Short mmCIF file of C-alpha atoms and ligand atoms in Angstrom, two decimals:
data_model
loop_
_atom_site.label_atom_id
_atom_site.label_comp_id
_atom_site.label_asym_id
_atom_site.label_seq_id
_atom_site.Cartn_x
_atom_site.Cartn_y
_atom_site.Cartn_z
CA MET E 20 53.54 -69.00 -6.67
CA ARG E 21 55.61 -70.87 -4.04
CA GLY E 22 55.78 -71.01 -0.27
CA ASP E 23 53.61 -68.47 1.52
CA THR E 24 53.60 -65.74 -1.10
CA LYS E 25 50.10 -64.27 -1.26
CA PRO E 26 48.61 -64.94 -4.69
CA ASP E 27 47.26 -62.17 -6.89
CA VAL E 28 43.54 -62.88 -7.25
CA CYS E 29 41.04 -61.82 -9.88
CA VAL E 30 37.32 -62.13 -9.07
CA ILE E 31 35.04 -61.89 -12.11
CA GLY E 32 31.50 -60.73 -11.36
CA LEU E 33 31.00 -58.33 -8.43
CA GLY E 34 27.42 -59.15 -7.43
CA TYR E 35 25.91 -60.65 -4.27
CA ILE E 36 28.53 -63.40 -4.12
CA GLY E 37 31.50 -61.99 -6.06
CA LEU E 38 31.85 -58.73 -4.12
CA PRO E 39 31.73 -60.22 -0.59
CA THR E 40 34.08 -63.01 -1.76
CA ALA E 41 36.54 -60.48 -3.24
CA ALA E 42 36.41 -58.45 -0.02
CA ILE E 43 37.05 -61.47 2.20
CA ILE E 44 39.99 -62.64 0.06
CA ALA E 45 41.42 -59.12 0.22
CA ARG E 46 40.96 -59.08 4.01
CA ALA E 47 43.12 -62.23 4.11
CA GLY E 48 45.90 -60.11 2.59
CA CYS E 49 45.75 -61.16 -1.09
CA PRO E 50 45.73 -58.32 -3.63
CA VAL E 51 42.38 -58.63 -5.46
CA LEU E 52 41.24 -57.19 -8.76
CA GLY E 53 37.45 -57.31 -9.09
CA VAL E 54 36.17 -57.33 -12.67
CA ASP E 55 32.65 -56.36 -13.66
CA VAL E 56 31.00 -55.35 -16.93
CA SER E 57 29.27 -52.41 -15.23
CA GLU E 58 31.20 -49.10 -15.12
CA ARG E 59 28.89 -47.92 -12.34
CA VAL E 60 29.70 -50.94 -10.16
CA VAL E 61 33.44 -50.54 -10.78
CA GLU E 62 33.39 -46.82 -9.95
CA THR E 63 31.30 -47.39 -6.81
CA ILE E 64 33.71 -50.01 -5.48
CA ASN E 65 36.80 -47.96 -6.31
CA ARG E 66 35.30 -45.15 -4.17
CA GLY E 67 35.17 -47.69 -1.32
CA GLU E 68 31.38 -47.91 -1.55
CA ILE E 69 29.00 -50.77 -2.40
CA HIS E 70 26.07 -51.19 -4.81
CA ILE E 71 24.28 -54.00 -2.92
CA GLU E 72 22.85 -54.33 0.58
CA GLU E 73 24.56 -56.84 2.83
CA VAL E 74 25.26 -56.75 6.56
CA ASP E 75 28.74 -55.27 7.34
CA LEU E 76 29.84 -55.38 3.69
CA ASP E 77 30.14 -51.58 3.40
CA GLY E 78 32.73 -51.30 6.18
CA LEU E 79 34.75 -54.25 4.89
CA VAL E 80 34.86 -53.01 1.28
CA GLN E 81 35.79 -49.51 2.42
CA ALA E 82 38.63 -50.92 4.55
CA VAL E 83 40.15 -53.20 1.89
CA VAL E 84 39.87 -50.55 -0.84
CA GLN E 85 41.57 -48.00 1.46
CA ARG E 86 44.36 -50.50 2.23
CA GLY E 87 44.88 -50.92 -1.53
CA LEU E 88 44.02 -54.63 -1.42
CA LEU E 89 40.82 -54.44 -3.51
CA ARG E 90 40.52 -52.58 -6.78
CA ALA E 91 37.84 -52.90 -9.47
CA SER E 92 38.03 -52.65 -13.25
CA THR E 93 36.02 -53.50 -16.34
CA GLU E 94 39.21 -55.03 -17.80
CA ILE E 95 40.80 -58.30 -16.73
CA SER E 96 44.52 -58.49 -15.83
CA PRO E 97 46.88 -61.41 -15.25
CA ALA E 98 46.60 -63.04 -11.80
CA ASP E 99 47.53 -66.30 -10.05
CA VAL E 100 43.98 -67.32 -9.12
CA PHE E 101 40.77 -66.48 -11.01
CA VAL E 102 37.40 -66.81 -9.28
CA ILE E 103 34.33 -66.65 -11.53
CA ALA E 104 31.08 -65.54 -9.83
CA VAL E 105 28.81 -64.43 -12.67
CA PRO E 106 25.06 -65.14 -13.01
CA THR E 107 23.64 -68.35 -14.51
CA PRO E 108 20.03 -67.37 -15.30
CA PHE E 109 17.46 -69.21 -17.41
CA ALA E 110 17.67 -68.88 -21.19
CA LYS E 111 14.79 -66.94 -22.73
CA ASP E 112 13.24 -70.08 -24.26
CA GLY E 113 10.61 -70.41 -21.50
CA ASN E 114 11.76 -73.97 -20.74
CA HIS E 115 13.92 -73.23 -17.68
CA THR E 116 17.04 -74.02 -19.71
CA PRO E 117 20.21 -72.90 -17.91
CA ASP E 118 22.05 -70.08 -19.66
CA THR E 119 25.80 -70.53 -19.06
CA SER E 120 26.83 -67.86 -21.57
CA TYR E 121 28.07 -65.48 -18.82
CA VAL E 122 30.31 -68.25 -17.44
CA MET E 123 31.68 -68.98 -20.90
CA ALA E 124 32.26 -65.27 -21.59
CA ALA E 125 34.17 -65.02 -18.28
CA ALA E 126 36.20 -68.12 -19.18
CA GLU E 127 37.18 -66.51 -22.48
CA LYS E 128 38.33 -63.38 -20.67
CA VAL E 129 40.40 -65.52 -18.30
CA ALA E 130 41.87 -67.46 -21.24
CA SER E 131 43.19 -64.20 -22.69
CA VAL E 132 45.51 -63.61 -19.69
CA LEU E 133 46.02 -67.16 -18.37
CA LYS E 134 49.60 -68.38 -17.77
CA LYS E 135 51.28 -71.56 -16.63
CA GLY E 136 50.70 -72.27 -12.91
CA ASP E 137 47.38 -70.38 -12.63
CA THR E 138 44.22 -71.70 -10.97
CA VAL E 139 40.70 -71.03 -12.31
CA ILE E 140 37.74 -71.57 -9.97
CA LEU E 141 34.07 -71.43 -10.94
CA GLU E 142 31.70 -70.45 -8.10
CA SER E 143 28.51 -69.71 -10.07
CA THR E 144 25.68 -72.20 -9.55
CA SER E 145 25.93 -74.27 -12.72
CA PRO E 146 24.52 -77.36 -14.41
CA VAL E 147 26.62 -80.52 -14.17
CA GLY E 148 29.44 -80.45 -16.73
CA THR E 149 29.88 -76.65 -16.83
CA THR E 150 33.41 -76.70 -15.35
CA GLU E 151 34.48 -79.21 -18.01
CA ALA E 152 32.81 -77.10 -20.71
CA MET E 153 34.70 -74.08 -19.38
CA ARG E 154 37.94 -76.08 -19.49
CA ASP E 155 37.20 -77.02 -23.12
CA ALA E 156 36.55 -73.38 -24.05
CA ILE E 157 39.85 -72.30 -22.45
CA ALA E 158 41.65 -75.20 -24.17
CA ALA E 159 40.29 -74.06 -27.55
CA ALA E 160 41.39 -70.46 -26.92
CA ARG E 161 44.80 -71.42 -25.52
CA PRO E 162 46.21 -74.49 -27.35
CA ASP E 163 49.62 -73.52 -25.91
CA LEU E 164 48.53 -74.54 -22.39
CA ALA E 165 48.16 -78.22 -21.33
CA MET E 166 44.73 -78.53 -19.71
CA PRO E 167 43.78 -80.89 -16.86
CA GLY E 168 41.99 -84.03 -18.02
CA LEU E 169 43.11 -83.44 -21.63
CA THR E 170 46.81 -84.16 -21.28
CA ASP E 171 48.71 -87.30 -20.34
CA GLY E 172 51.45 -85.19 -18.82
CA GLN E 173 51.38 -82.53 -16.11
CA PRO E 174 48.74 -79.85 -16.90
CA ASP E 175 49.84 -76.21 -16.98
CA VAL E 176 46.80 -74.84 -15.13
CA SER E 177 44.27 -76.03 -12.52
CA LEU E 178 40.50 -75.84 -12.80
CA ALA E 179 37.95 -76.41 -10.03
CA TYR E 180 34.31 -75.85 -9.09
CA CYS E 181 33.58 -74.47 -5.63
CA PRO E 182 30.01 -73.29 -5.01
CA GLU E 183 29.04 -70.81 -2.31
CA ARG E 184 26.22 -71.75 0.03
CA VAL E 185 25.66 -68.50 1.92
CA LEU E 186 22.41 -67.03 3.17
CA PRO E 187 21.62 -63.43 2.15
CA GLY E 188 21.89 -61.26 5.27
CA LYS E 189 24.62 -63.50 6.72
CA ILE E 190 26.94 -63.65 3.71
CA LEU E 191 30.18 -62.47 5.34
CA GLU E 192 29.76 -64.77 8.32
CA GLU E 193 28.76 -67.79 6.22
CA LEU E 194 31.47 -67.23 3.57
CA THR E 195 34.01 -67.58 6.35
CA HIS E 196 32.48 -70.29 8.52
CA ASN E 197 30.46 -72.61 6.25
CA ASP E 198 32.06 -75.83 5.03
CA ARG E 199 32.89 -75.85 1.30
CA SER E 200 32.85 -78.58 -1.35
CA ILE E 201 35.76 -78.18 -3.75
CA GLY E 202 35.57 -80.17 -6.96
CA GLY E 203 38.66 -80.42 -9.14
CA ILE E 204 38.78 -81.47 -12.77
CA THR E 205 41.56 -83.71 -11.37
CA PRO E 206 42.51 -84.41 -7.72
CA ARG E 207 45.55 -82.16 -8.18
CA CYS E 208 43.29 -79.30 -9.32
CA ALA E 209 41.16 -79.82 -6.20
CA ARG E 210 44.25 -79.65 -3.97
CA LYS E 211 45.37 -76.39 -5.59
CA ALA E 212 41.93 -74.83 -5.05
CA LEU E 213 41.82 -76.19 -1.49
CA ALA E 214 45.10 -74.46 -0.61
CA PHE E 215 43.58 -71.20 -1.88
CA TYR E 216 40.29 -71.48 0.08
CA LYS E 217 42.16 -72.37 3.27
CA ARG E 218 43.48 -68.80 3.24
CA PHE E 219 40.10 -67.33 4.10
CA VAL E 220 37.62 -70.14 4.94
CA LYS E 221 37.41 -71.34 8.55
CA GLY E 222 34.84 -74.07 7.80
CA GLU E 223 35.96 -77.48 6.62
CA CYS E 224 36.91 -77.68 2.92
CA VAL E 225 36.15 -81.08 1.41
CA THR E 226 37.58 -82.05 -1.96
CA THR E 227 35.78 -84.02 -4.67
CA ASP E 228 35.49 -83.99 -8.48
CA ALA E 229 34.00 -81.04 -10.36
CA ARG E 230 30.80 -82.79 -11.50
CA SER E 231 29.95 -83.97 -7.97
CA ALA E 232 30.53 -80.47 -6.59
CA GLU E 233 28.27 -78.97 -9.28
CA MET E 234 25.50 -81.44 -8.44
CA THR E 235 25.96 -80.95 -4.69
CA LYS E 236 25.12 -77.26 -4.97
CA LEU E 237 21.98 -77.97 -7.00
CA VAL E 238 20.93 -80.77 -4.66
CA GLU E 239 21.19 -78.57 -1.55
CA ASN E 240 18.70 -76.06 -2.93
CA ALA E 241 16.46 -78.76 -4.47
CA PHE E 242 16.33 -80.50 -1.07
CA ARG E 243 15.07 -77.31 0.54
CA ASP E 244 12.61 -76.68 -2.28
CA VAL E 245 11.13 -80.18 -1.96
CA ASN E 246 10.76 -79.74 1.80
CA ILE E 247 9.08 -76.35 1.42
CA ALA E 248 6.79 -77.87 -1.25
CA PHE E 249 5.75 -80.54 1.26
CA ALA E 250 4.75 -77.80 3.72
CA ASN E 251 2.98 -75.79 1.01
CA GLU E 252 1.10 -78.85 -0.25
CA LEU E 253 -0.01 -79.62 3.31
CA SER E 254 -1.35 -76.07 3.65
CA MET E 255 -3.44 -76.47 0.48
CA ILE E 256 -4.77 -79.84 1.70
CA ALA E 257 -5.57 -78.24 5.05
CA ASP E 258 -7.44 -75.41 3.33
CA ARG E 259 -9.57 -77.93 1.43
CA GLN E 260 -10.31 -79.95 4.55
CA GLY E 261 -10.91 -76.97 6.84
CA LEU E 262 -7.89 -77.76 9.05
CA ASP E 263 -5.45 -75.38 10.73
CA VAL E 264 -2.17 -76.31 9.02
CA TRP E 265 -0.07 -74.53 11.68
CA GLU E 266 -1.61 -76.66 14.42
CA VAL E 267 -1.04 -79.85 12.40
CA ILE E 268 2.61 -78.95 11.74
CA ARG E 269 3.24 -77.92 15.36
CA LEU E 270 1.92 -81.26 16.54
CA ALA E 271 3.66 -83.38 13.89
CA ASN E 272 6.99 -81.66 14.63
CA ARG E 273 6.82 -83.00 18.18
CA HIS E 274 7.80 -86.36 16.65
CA PRO E 275 11.57 -86.71 17.19
CA ARG E 276 12.28 -87.42 13.50
CA VAL E 277 9.79 -85.05 11.85
CA ASN E 278 10.69 -81.45 11.00
CA ILE E 279 8.17 -79.94 8.59
CA LEU E 280 9.13 -76.52 7.24
CA THR E 281 6.87 -73.48 7.13
CA PRO E 282 4.23 -72.91 4.44
CA GLY E 283 4.19 -69.48 2.83
CA PRO E 284 3.02 -67.69 -0.31
CA GLY E 285 5.54 -69.61 -2.45
CA VAL E 286 9.31 -69.74 -2.86
CA GLY E 287 11.17 -66.62 -3.89
CA GLY E 288 14.74 -65.50 -4.40
CA HIS E 289 17.15 -66.36 -7.16
CA CYS E 290 18.45 -69.70 -5.92
CA ILE E 291 15.89 -72.15 -4.57
CA ALA E 292 13.30 -71.23 -7.22
CA VAL E 293 15.91 -71.61 -10.00
CA ASP E 294 18.52 -74.26 -9.21
CA PRO E 295 16.20 -77.31 -9.07
CA TRP E 296 15.34 -76.68 -12.73
CA PHE E 297 19.01 -77.23 -13.60
CA ILE E 298 18.67 -80.77 -12.25
CA VAL E 299 15.39 -81.28 -14.13
CA HIS E 300 17.00 -80.03 -17.31
CA GLY E 301 19.86 -82.53 -16.96
CA ALA E 302 17.63 -85.55 -16.22
CA PRO E 303 14.00 -84.74 -17.13
CA GLU E 304 12.77 -88.35 -17.00
CA GLU E 305 14.18 -89.04 -13.56
CA ALA E 306 13.80 -85.73 -11.71
CA LYS E 307 10.08 -86.17 -11.00
CA ILE E 308 9.79 -85.09 -7.35
CA ILE E 309 12.15 -82.18 -7.93
CA ARG E 310 10.05 -80.90 -10.86
CA GLN E 311 6.81 -81.41 -8.94
CA ALA E 312 8.18 -79.47 -5.96
CA ARG E 313 8.91 -76.49 -8.22
CA GLU E 314 5.40 -76.67 -9.67
CA THR E 315 3.81 -77.03 -6.22
CA ASN E 316 5.68 -74.02 -4.82
CA ASP E 317 4.71 -71.92 -7.84
CA ALA E 318 1.11 -73.08 -7.55
CA LYS E 319 1.04 -72.03 -3.89
CA MET E 320 1.46 -68.40 -4.97
CA HIS E 321 -1.71 -68.61 -7.09
CA HIS E 322 -3.56 -70.45 -4.32
CA VAL E 323 -2.67 -67.63 -1.88
CA LEU E 324 -3.80 -64.98 -4.35
CA ALA E 325 -7.15 -66.73 -4.89
CA ARG E 326 -7.77 -67.02 -1.13
CA ALA E 327 -6.75 -63.40 -0.57
CA LYS E 328 -9.20 -62.24 -3.26
CA ALA E 329 -11.97 -64.35 -1.75
CA LEU E 330 -11.38 -62.71 1.65
CA VAL E 331 -11.42 -59.22 0.11
CA GLU E 332 -14.67 -59.97 -1.70
CA VAL E 333 -16.48 -60.94 1.51
CA ASN E 334 -15.30 -57.66 3.10
CA PRO E 335 -16.66 -55.14 0.58
CA GLY E 336 -15.33 -51.61 1.01
CA ALA E 337 -12.68 -52.60 3.59
CA LYS E 338 -9.14 -51.43 2.96
CA ILE E 339 -6.60 -54.20 2.50
CA ALA E 340 -3.14 -54.24 4.13
CA CYS E 341 -0.55 -56.38 2.35
CA LEU E 342 2.21 -56.86 4.90
CA GLY E 343 5.58 -57.32 3.20
CA LEU E 344 7.06 -57.45 -0.31
CA ALA E 345 10.47 -59.07 0.32
CA PHE E 346 11.14 -62.65 -0.75
CA LYS E 347 11.80 -63.61 2.86
CA ALA E 348 11.95 -62.22 6.37
CA ASN E 349 14.04 -59.22 7.47
CA ILE E 350 15.78 -58.47 4.17
CA ASP E 351 15.33 -55.75 1.54
CA ASP E 352 15.48 -58.06 -1.47
CA PHE E 353 12.28 -57.92 -3.53
CA ARG E 354 13.45 -59.88 -6.58
CA GLU E 355 11.47 -62.99 -7.52
CA SER E 356 9.24 -62.44 -4.50
CA PRO E 357 5.87 -64.22 -4.23
CA ALA E 358 4.73 -61.58 -1.71
CA ARG E 359 5.38 -58.86 -4.27
CA TYR E 360 3.44 -60.80 -6.92
CA VAL E 361 0.43 -61.32 -4.66
CA ALA E 362 0.39 -57.69 -3.44
CA ALA E 363 0.75 -56.30 -6.99
CA SER E 364 -2.04 -58.57 -8.30
CA LEU E 365 -4.33 -57.38 -5.49
CA ALA E 366 -3.35 -53.76 -6.24
CA ARG E 367 -4.26 -54.20 -9.91
CA GLU E 368 -7.65 -55.63 -8.98
CA PHE E 369 -8.62 -53.57 -5.93
CA GLY E 370 -6.69 -50.33 -6.62
CA GLU E 371 -6.66 -47.72 -3.91
CA ARG E 372 -8.24 -50.06 -1.40
CA VAL E 373 -4.78 -51.68 -1.16
CA GLN E 374 -2.12 -50.45 1.28
CA VAL E 375 1.32 -52.03 1.30
CA VAL E 376 3.53 -52.09 4.40
CA GLU E 377 7.19 -52.84 3.71
CA PRO E 378 9.62 -51.32 6.18
CA TYR E 379 12.54 -52.33 3.94
CA ALA E 380 11.25 -50.41 0.87
CA GLY E 381 11.71 -46.73 0.04
CA GLY E 382 8.86 -46.83 -2.49
CA LEU E 383 6.61 -49.28 -4.31
CA PRO E 384 8.06 -51.27 -7.25
CA LYS E 385 7.13 -50.14 -10.76
CA GLU E 386 4.31 -52.65 -11.30
CA PHE E 387 2.27 -50.80 -8.65
CA GLU E 388 2.35 -47.59 -10.71
CA GLY E 389 -1.11 -46.40 -11.68
CA THR E 390 -2.89 -48.95 -9.46
CA GLY E 391 -3.71 -46.44 -6.71
CA ALA E 392 -2.12 -48.68 -4.06
CA GLU E 393 -0.06 -46.86 -1.43
CA LEU E 394 3.03 -47.66 0.64
CA VAL E 395 2.16 -46.87 4.27
CA ASP E 396 3.62 -47.54 7.70
CA ILE E 397 2.27 -50.29 9.90
CA ASP E 398 0.38 -47.91 12.23
CA THR E 399 -1.53 -46.36 9.32
CA ALA E 400 -2.40 -49.80 7.97
CA LEU E 401 -3.63 -50.99 11.38
CA GLU E 402 -5.77 -47.87 11.74
CA GLU E 403 -7.26 -47.84 8.26
CA CYS E 404 -7.46 -51.44 7.02
CA GLY E 405 -10.17 -53.98 7.75
CA VAL E 406 -8.32 -56.83 5.99
CA LEU E 407 -4.77 -57.85 6.98
CA ILE E 408 -2.71 -60.17 4.78
CA PRO E 409 0.79 -60.87 6.14
CA LEU E 410 2.89 -62.04 3.17
CA VAL E 411 6.36 -61.85 4.76
CA ASP E 412 7.37 -62.93 8.26
CA HIS E 413 9.33 -59.76 9.10
CA ASP E 414 9.94 -59.48 12.87
CA VAL E 415 8.11 -56.12 12.94
CA PHE E 416 4.90 -57.85 11.84
CA LYS E 417 5.26 -60.81 14.20
CA VAL E 418 5.16 -58.58 17.29
CA ILE E 419 1.82 -56.90 16.47
CA PRO E 420 -0.30 -57.89 19.49
CA PRO E 421 -3.73 -59.56 19.09
CA GLU E 422 -5.59 -56.52 20.42
CA GLU E 423 -4.27 -54.36 17.54
CA ARG E 424 -5.58 -56.96 15.09
CA ALA E 425 -8.94 -57.45 16.79
CA ASN E 426 -12.00 -57.05 14.51
CA LYS E 427 -9.91 -57.41 11.38
CA ALA E 428 -10.33 -60.08 8.72
CA VAL E 429 -6.94 -61.83 8.58
CA TYR E 430 -5.33 -64.22 6.09
CA ASP E 431 -2.02 -65.16 7.73
CA THR E 432 -0.09 -66.74 4.84
CA ARG E 433 3.07 -67.22 6.95
CA GLY E 434 1.60 -68.36 10.26
CA ILE E 435 3.14 -65.40 12.13
CA TRP E 436 0.21 -64.94 14.51
CA PRO E 437 -0.38 -68.26 16.32
CA ASP E 438 -3.68 -66.99 17.75
CA VAL E 439 -5.14 -66.74 14.20
CA ALA E 440 -6.37 -70.04 12.78
N1 LIG C 9 10.66 -70.49 2.64
C1 LIG C 9 9.40 -70.96 3.01
N2 LIG C 9 9.31 -71.82 4.05
C2 LIG C 9 10.39 -72.23 4.76
C3 LIG C 9 11.68 -71.76 4.39
C4 LIG C 9 11.78 -70.89 3.31
O1 LIG C 9 8.39 -70.61 2.39
O2 LIG C 9 10.21 -72.99 5.71
C5 LIG C 9 10.79 -69.57 1.50
C6 LIG C 9 11.34 -68.19 1.88
O3 LIG C 9 10.34 -67.36 2.37
C7 LIG C 9 11.92 -67.73 0.57
C8 LIG C 9 12.43 -69.02 -0.07
O4 LIG C 9 11.75 -70.08 0.61
O5 LIG C 9 10.92 -67.18 -0.27
C9 LIG C 9 13.92 -69.23 -0.01
O6 LIG C 9 14.43 -68.81 1.24
P1 LIG C 9 15.57 -69.59 2.04
O7 LIG C 9 15.83 -68.85 3.30
O8 LIG C 9 15.21 -71.01 2.20
O9 LIG C 9 16.84 -69.60 1.08
P2 LIG C 9 17.65 -68.48 0.22
O10 LIG C 9 17.12 -68.48 -1.17
O11 LIG C 9 17.77 -67.18 0.91
O12 LIG C 9 19.13 -69.14 0.25
C10 LIG C 9 19.30 -70.47 -0.22
C11 LIG C 9 20.09 -71.26 0.84
N3 LIG C 9 20.04 -72.69 0.53
C12 LIG C 9 19.66 -73.62 1.43
O13 LIG C 9 19.27 -73.33 2.53
C13 LIG C 9 19.75 -75.05 1.00
C14 LIG C 9 21.53 -70.76 0.89
O14 LIG C 9 22.31 -71.55 1.77
C15 LIG C 9 22.15 -70.79 -0.52
O15 LIG C 9 23.48 -70.30 -0.51
C16 LIG C 9 21.33 -69.87 -1.40
O16 LIG C 9 20.00 -70.43 -1.47
C17 LIG C 9 21.99 -69.84 -2.76
O17 LIG C 9 22.65 -68.81 -3.06
O18 LIG C 9 21.94 -70.82 -3.51
#
């Protein structure tokens, strides 16, 4: 690959990060093969359709598939650049141990078609050392190729770690405009990966080593988790002391160097509630605040449930409206959602007294089956329910005026209605 020839790219893993990334690389004019283990995902993409919800992604995928720049397959093929974007969940040991087996399986696939001059980039959020472990796995499978960091001479291939840092709902915009950290196994590897990202990233691309880039990604999400834990801890202190936490935060945030985040029913999603554990796993003795933040944010969910139950019990017979199931505002993602946990627990306990309002859901998730709880629209809930529990700060809930909430018992877990203490 010399001069300005567009490289052939292979993106492995076509989920929330892999598919938008593949589409953006294709838009930049590089022929992209997307590889996924799911036949259904591959067929959907090859029809020019998508299997996930993300703003503007449908139009982009349709366009690049029609132009012949993006194609999907369950089988890997040779390419110039390989981008790995597969999940890194917890192992099933109950100890929050990172499971990098999907990354290693992807690396083995890549090894089977790798040739001299290729670049391999890991994007999956990973514990420190994963890119080196991937390099070692490829080296074992392909002793014919000189690997970076393992040869005194010029390596045959380049390996780098480059995490995404995009926000669901703004993925296409943030993939293009956010700055990126690019960590090479060697500085030369970083430069090779940098030249690739420059093709489609408008933000600044900063090079470093692979281990620092791995840690940077984990640190970003741990930083946010710790800050949310501070807000959630404050809200539990305020509850004990009979204070209005929203008022305290509003006032404290008038200080020019204070910016307290917003308490809520806990931290959901698949990033902030997961990644800090990767740091804890790597340095359990040292990562004390990071571990505590995780525990505090998880505890907040149980605190909210206990307060919600207490409010229901002092309003016997009243119907209960749980407002929202998503893990955060204005999205249709219900995975790992504290709101969903609280609403389902209330449904199990109070049955058909519970009504759920979630404008982003077509039906209730399976754990509500047999509870008697119903999915209703906001007008029905406001007419029929005596207890209102906002669990998600969707815009449609924020604009409900005080007069429509008058005479209701309210537990505002997100602080969306400033007139409610
Ligand atoms: N939350 C609060 N209070 C707040 C802010 C958030 O309770 O003040 C809750 C949300 O309701 C949600 C959870 O935290 O349940 C996480 O939401 P989020 O908007 O903070 O973050 P995510 O998970 O959607 O995306 C994060 C982002 N990371 C950072 O902001 C440091 C994103 O940039 C990452 O790319 C993404 O994780 C990821 O994929 O790692």
